[in-house]
CSV table of C-alpha atoms in Angstrom, one decimal:
chain,number,residue,atom,x,y,z
M,1,MET,CA,4.0,-26.2,-7.4
M,2,THR,CA,1.8,-23.2,-6.9
M,3,GLN,CA,-1.5,-24.3,-6.3
M,4,THR,CA,-3.9,-21.3,-7.3
M,5,ALA,CA,-8.0,-21.5,-7.7
M,6,PRO,CA,-9.7,-23.5,-9.7
M,7,ARG,CA,-10.3,-21.8,-13.0
M,8,ASP,CA,-12.4,-18.4,-12.7
M,9,GLN,CA,-13.8,-20.0,-9.3
M,10,ALA,CA,-15.4,-16.6,-7.9
M,11,ALA,CA,-12.6,-16.7,-4.4
M,12,PRO,CA,-15.6,-16.0,-1.2
M,13,ALA,CA,-17.0,-11.7,-1.3
M,14,PRO,CA,-15.7,-10.3,-4.4
M,15,ALA,CA,-15.8,-6.7,-5.7
M,16,ALA,CA,-18.9,-6.0,-7.4
M,17,GLU,CA,-17.7,-5.9,-11.3
M,18,THR,CA,-16.9,-2.2,-12.7
M,19,HIS,CA,-19.0,-0.5,-15.8
M,20,TYR,CA,-16.4,-0.6,-17.7
M,21,ALA,CA,-15.4,-3.5,-17.2
M,22,THR,CA,-18.9,-4.7,-18.1
M,23,VAL,CA,-20.4,-2.8,-20.3
M,24,PHE,CA,-17.9,-2.2,-23.0
M,25,ALA,CA,-15.0,-6.1,-22.1
M,26,ASP,CA,-15.9,-7.0,-26.7
M,27,GLU,CA,-14.2,-3.7,-26.7
M,28,TYR,CA,-12.0,-3.2,-24.5
M,29,ASP,CA,-8.5,-4.6,-26.6
M,30,ARG,CA,-9.6,-2.5,-29.7
M,31,TRP,CA,-9.7,1.2,-27.6
M,32,PHE,CA,-7.0,0.9,-25.1
M,33,GLY,CA,-5.3,-1.4,-26.6
M,34,LYS,CA,-1.8,-0.1,-27.1
M,35,PRO,CA,0.5,-2.5,-29.4
M,36,ARG,CA,4.1,-0.3,-28.1
M,37,VAL,CA,3.1,0.6,-24.7
M,38,SER,CA,2.4,-3.4,-24.5
M,39,GLY,CA,4.9,-4.7,-25.6
M,40,THR,CA,7.6,-2.8,-24.0
M,41,THR,CA,5.9,-3.5,-20.4
M,42,VAL,CA,5.7,-7.5,-21.3
M,43,ASP,CA,9.0,-6.5,-22.4
M,44,THR,CA,9.5,-5.5,-19.3
M,45,LEU,CA,7.6,-8.6,-16.4
M,46,ALA,CA,9.1,-11.2,-18.9
M,47,SER,CA,12.8,-9.7,-17.3
M,48,LEU,CA,11.8,-9.6,-13.9
M,49,ALA,CA,9.8,-12.8,-13.3
M,50,GLY,CA,12.4,-15.3,-13.2
M,51,THR,CA,11.5,-18.6,-13.1
M,52,GLY,CA,7.7,-17.2,-12.2
M,53,PRO,CA,5.1,-19.1,-11.7
M,54,VAL,CA,4.7,-15.2,-11.9
M,55,LEU,CA,0.5,-13.6,-11.0
M,56,GLU,CA,-1.1,-10.0,-12.5
M,57,LEU,CA,-3.9,-8.7,-10.4
M,58,GLY,CA,-6.4,-7.4,-12.5
M,59,VAL,CA,-5.4,-9.9,-15.3
M,60,GLY,CA,-9.1,-7.9,-17.7
M,61,THR,CA,-8.7,-9.6,-21.1
M,62,GLY,CA,-4.9,-11.2,-21.4
M,63,ARG,CA,-3.3,-8.0,-23.0
M,64,ILE,CA,-0.9,-8.5,-20.6
M,65,ALA,CA,-0.7,-12.0,-19.5
M,66,LEU,CA,-1.2,-14.1,-23.1
M,67,PRO,CA,1.5,-12.4,-24.8
M,68,LEU,CA,3.8,-13.1,-21.4
M,69,ARG,CA,2.9,-16.9,-21.4
M,70,ALA,CA,2.9,-16.9,-24.8
M,71,ARG,CA,7.7,-16.5,-23.6
M,72,GLY,CA,7.2,-19.4,-22.0
M,73,ILE,CA,6.2,-18.4,-18.1
M,74,GLU,CA,3.9,-18.8,-15.9
M,75,VAL,CA,1.2,-16.8,-15.3
M,76,HIS,CA,-2.0,-17.3,-13.2
M,77,GLY,CA,-4.1,-13.7,-12.7
M,78,ILE,CA,-7.4,-12.9,-10.9
M,79,ASP,CA,-9.9,-9.5,-11.9
M,80,GLY,CA,-13.4,-8.5,-10.4
M,81,SER,CA,-15.5,-9.1,-14.5
M,82,ALA,CA,-16.8,-12.5,-15.2
M,83,ALA,CA,-17.4,-10.3,-18.5
M,84,MET,CA,-12.8,-9.4,-19.3
M,85,VAL,CA,-12.0,-13.3,-17.8
M,86,ASP,CA,-14.7,-14.3,-20.7
M,87,ARG,CA,-12.9,-11.9,-23.4
M,88,LEU,CA,-9.7,-13.1,-22.5
M,89,ARG,CA,-10.8,-17.4,-21.7
M,90,ALA,CA,-12.3,-16.4,-25.8
M,91,LYS,CA,-8.8,-15.7,-27.0
M,92,PRO,CA,-6.2,-18.2,-28.3
M,93,GLY,CA,-3.9,-19.5,-25.1
M,94,GLY,CA,-6.6,-18.4,-23.1
M,95,ASP,CA,-7.9,-21.5,-21.4
M,96,ALA,CA,-5.4,-22.2,-20.2
M,97,VAL,CA,-4.6,-19.1,-17.9
M,98,PRO,CA,-5.8,-20.2,-14.2
M,99,VAL,CA,-7.5,-16.7,-13.3
M,100,THR,CA,-9.4,-16.9,-9.8
M,101,LEU,CA,-12.8,-14.1,-10.3
M,102,GLY,CA,-12.5,-11.5,-6.5
M,103,ASP,CA,-11.5,-8.6,-4.9
M,104,PHE,CA,-7.2,-8.6,-5.7
M,105,SER,CA,-6.8,-6.8,-2.6
M,106,GLU,CA,-7.0,-9.4,-1.2
M,107,VAL,CA,-5.1,-11.9,-3.8
M,108,PRO,CA,-7.3,-14.7,-2.9
M,109,VAL,CA,-5.6,-17.1,-3.9
M,110,THR,CA,-2.1,-19.7,-2.9
M,111,GLY,CA,0.9,-20.9,-3.3
M,112,VAL,CA,4.2,-18.9,-3.9
M,113,PHE,CA,5.4,-16.1,-7.1
M,114,SER,CA,8.2,-15.0,-8.4
M,115,LEU,CA,7.1,-11.7,-9.6
M,116,VAL,CA,3.0,-10.1,-8.8
M,117,TYR,CA,1.8,-6.6,-11.1
M,118,LEU,CA,-0.2,-4.3,-12.8
M,119,ALA,CA,-1.0,-2.4,-14.6
M,120,ALA,CA,-2.2,0.9,-16.7
M,121,GLY,CA,-3.2,1.7,-13.4
M,122,THR,CA,-4.8,-1.1,-12.0
M,123,PHE,CA,-3.1,-0.5,-9.0
M,124,PHE,CA,-5.0,2.4,-7.7
M,125,GLU,CA,-8.8,1.7,-8.7
M,126,LEU,CA,-8.8,0.2,-4.8
M,127,ARG,CA,-11.0,3.8,-3.6
M,128,GLU,CA,-9.5,2.9,0.2
M,129,GLN,CA,-5.9,3.8,1.7
M,130,ARG,CA,-7.1,0.3,3.5
M,131,ALA,CA,-8.0,-1.6,0.7
M,132,GLN,CA,-4.1,-0.9,-0.8
M,133,GLU,CA,-2.2,-1.0,2.6
M,134,ARG,CA,-3.9,-4.8,2.0
M,135,CYS,CA,-3.3,-5.8,-1.0
M,136,PHE,CA,0.7,-4.0,-0.6
M,137,ALA,CA,0.7,-6.8,2.8
M,138,ARG,CA,-1.4,-10.2,0.9
M,139,VAL,CA,1.2,-9.4,-2.1
M,140,ALA,CA,4.4,-9.7,0.4
M,141,ASP,CA,2.5,-12.8,1.9
M,142,ARG,CA,2.7,-14.8,-1.9
M,143,LEU,CA,6.0,-14.0,-2.6
M,144,GLY,CA,8.5,-16.3,-2.1
M,145,ALA,CA,12.2,-14.8,-0.9
M,146,GLY,CA,13.5,-11.8,-3.4
M,147,GLY,CA,10.4,-11.7,-5.5
M,148,ALA,CA,9.5,-8.5,-7.4
M,149,PHE,CA,5.7,-6.9,-6.6
M,150,VAL,CA,5.6,-4.1,-9.9
M,151,PHE,CA,2.6,-1.5,-11.0
M,152,ASP,CA,2.9,1.6,-12.4
M,153,SER,CA,1.1,5.5,-11.4
M,154,HIS,CA,0.5,8.7,-12.4
M,155,LEU,CA,2.1,10.8,-10.4
M,156,PRO,CA,-0.1,13.1,-8.5
M,157,GLU,CA,1.9,16.8,-9.4
M,158,ALA,CA,0.7,15.3,-13.3
M,159,LEU,CA,-2.8,14.6,-12.7
M,160,ALA,CA,-3.3,18.1,-11.2
M,161,ARG,CA,-1.0,19.5,-14.9
M,162,ALA,CA,-3.5,17.0,-17.2
M,163,THR,CA,-7.1,17.8,-15.8
M,164,GLY,CA,-6.9,19.6,-18.9
M,165,ALA,CA,-8.1,19.6,-22.5
M,166,PRO,CA,-9.7,15.8,-23.7
M,167,GLU,CA,-7.0,13.3,-24.3
M,168,VAL,CA,-8.1,11.2,-27.3
M,169,VAL,CA,-7.9,7.3,-26.7
M,170,SER,CA,-8.5,6.1,-29.9
M,171,GLU,CA,-10.4,6.8,-32.7
M,172,GLY,CA,-11.2,5.5,-36.0
M,173,ASP,CA,-14.5,5.5,-38.5
M,174,ASP,CA,-16.7,3.4,-36.8
M,175,HIS,CA,-15.7,4.6,-33.2
M,176,LEU,CA,-14.0,7.9,-31.1
M,177,VAL,CA,-13.2,8.2,-27.5
M,178,LEU,CA,-11.8,10.8,-25.8
M,179,CYS,CA,-10.7,11.6,-21.3
M,180,HIS,CA,-10.6,14.2,-19.2
M,181,ARG,CA,-9.7,13.8,-15.9
M,182,SER,CA,-10.7,15.2,-12.6
M,183,ILE,CA,-9.0,15.5,-9.1
M,184,ASP,CA,-9.8,16.1,-6.3
M,185,PRO,CA,-6.9,16.5,-3.5
M,186,SER,CA,-9.1,16.4,-0.6
M,187,VAL,CA,-9.6,13.1,-1.0
M,188,GLN,CA,-6.5,11.9,-3.1
M,189,ARG,CA,-8.9,11.0,-6.1
M,190,TYR,CA,-9.2,11.3,-9.3
M,191,ARG,CA,-11.7,10.6,-11.8
M,192,SER,CA,-11.2,9.0,-15.6
M,193,HIS,CA,-13.9,10.0,-17.7
M,194,TYR,CA,-14.6,9.3,-21.1
M,195,VAL,CA,-17.0,10.6,-23.9
M,196,ILE,CA,-17.4,7.3,-26.7
M,197,HIS,CA,-18.4,7.9,-29.9
M,198,ALA,CA,-19.8,4.5,-31.6
M,199,GLU,CA,-22.9,3.2,-33.3
M,200,ARG,CA,-23.8,6.2,-33.6
M,201,VAL,CA,-25.0,6.5,-30.0
M,202,THR,CA,-22.1,8.8,-27.2
M,203,ARG,CA,-22.3,7.4,-23.7
M,204,HIS,CA,-20.4,8.9,-20.9
M,205,LEU,CA,-17.6,6.6,-19.1
M,206,ARG,CA,-16.4,7.3,-15.4
M,207,VAL,CA,-13.8,5.3,-13.6
M,208,GLU,CA,-12.9,6.9,-10.3
M,209,PHE,CA,-9.1,6.6,-8.7
M,210,ARG,CA,-7.8,6.6,-5.3
M,211,TYR,CA,-3.6,7.7,-6.1
M,212,ALA,CA,-1.5,7.6,-3.7
M,213,GLY,CA,2.3,9.2,-4.2
M,214,PRO,CA,5.9,7.6,-3.9
M,215,GLY,CA,6.5,7.8,-1.4
M,216,GLU,CA,3.0,6.6,0.8
M,217,LEU,CA,3.2,3.3,-2.0
M,218,ASP,CA,6.8,3.1,0.1
M,219,LEU,CA,6.0,3.7,3.4
M,220,MET,CA,2.1,1.6,1.8
M,221,ALA,CA,5.3,-1.9,0.9
M,222,ARG,CA,7.4,-0.9,4.3
M,223,GLN,CA,4.5,-1.8,6.9
M,224,ALA,CA,4.1,-4.5,4.2
M,225,GLY,CA,7.6,-6.1,4.5
M,226,LEU,CA,9.0,-5.0,1.2
M,227,ARG,CA,11.6,-2.7,0.0
M,228,LEU,CA,11.6,-0.5,-3.0
M,229,ALA,CA,14.9,-2.1,-5.6
M,230,GLU,CA,14.3,0.5,-8.5
M,231,ARG,CA,11.8,3.2,-10.4
M,232,TRP,CA,11.7,4.6,-13.8
M,233,GLY,CA,9.9,7.0,-15.3
M,234,GLY,CA,8.1,3.3,-17.7
M,235,TRP,CA,8.3,0.2,-18.5
M,236,GLY,CA,11.1,1.3,-20.8
M,237,ARG,CA,13.0,1.9,-18.1
M,238,GLU,CA,13.4,5.5,-18.2
M,239,ALA,CA,15.1,7.5,-16.0
M,240,PHE,CA,12.6,8.3,-13.3
M,241,THR,CA,12.7,12.5,-12.6
M,242,ARG,CA,11.6,15.5,-11.1
M,243,ASP,CA,10.6,16.4,-14.7
M,244,SER,CA,8.2,12.6,-14.9
M,245,ALA,CA,4.2,12.4,-15.2
M,246,TYR,CA,4.3,8.5,-14.2
M,247,HIS,CA,6.0,6.2,-12.4
M,248,VAL,CA,6.9,2.3,-12.2
M,249,SER,CA,7.7,0.6,-8.9
M,250,VAL,CA,9.7,-2.5,-8.5
M,251,TYR,CA,9.9,-3.4,-4.8
M,252,ARG,CA,10.5,-6.9,-3.5
M,253,ARG,CA,10.8,-8.9,-0.9
M,254,PRO,CA,14.6,-8.7,1.5
């Protein structure tokens, strides 16, 4: 039986809440949720889950965790934002997902999981290489034999090409959300700048990421005792090719 920290218990030394997770938790799903993309992600994760249980790092408002649970999969989560977890709790079934508040790079839970995953580029919110390496190592400790660690990532080359005109993230009669990305190759970081106009107020939000290319990720995995099993060009298992701007990587414990 999987054991985890009691629901919503704060793990030691939790990470500080990210600004967007604190200020925009109530609107996160409406502005950033993409039902078609989320559905494809859930389909693929469900096929990798085996008999479970599974663990989501950066579970947030439960955009992925709740649909997985609705398929009969036991889902646990870790998140650094109490505000986001409050939104999860407010949803039907949200109370049934055990969540540990803390730094997901530490994977501060006990037990063994068939699948550990992240979605929406969340892995790269770990802003230091050491934290990313630690996350790989801690995940490896929590995986059962043959278990999978899965997450998605932009390719650095694609990020560089995309630092141009702002992208429309969400729009409606009452709001407009634009995103502009800037990249600094000297420190392997990119920043997503969001301009959010809602309720006649315009605000600027910046989220910073530390990116890594496929080769560096594969090396981190090998150092943690994991091996690359699959790499796709998207959550729909599209082929990963020279033209891909994005990838989903599946690492397994031998």
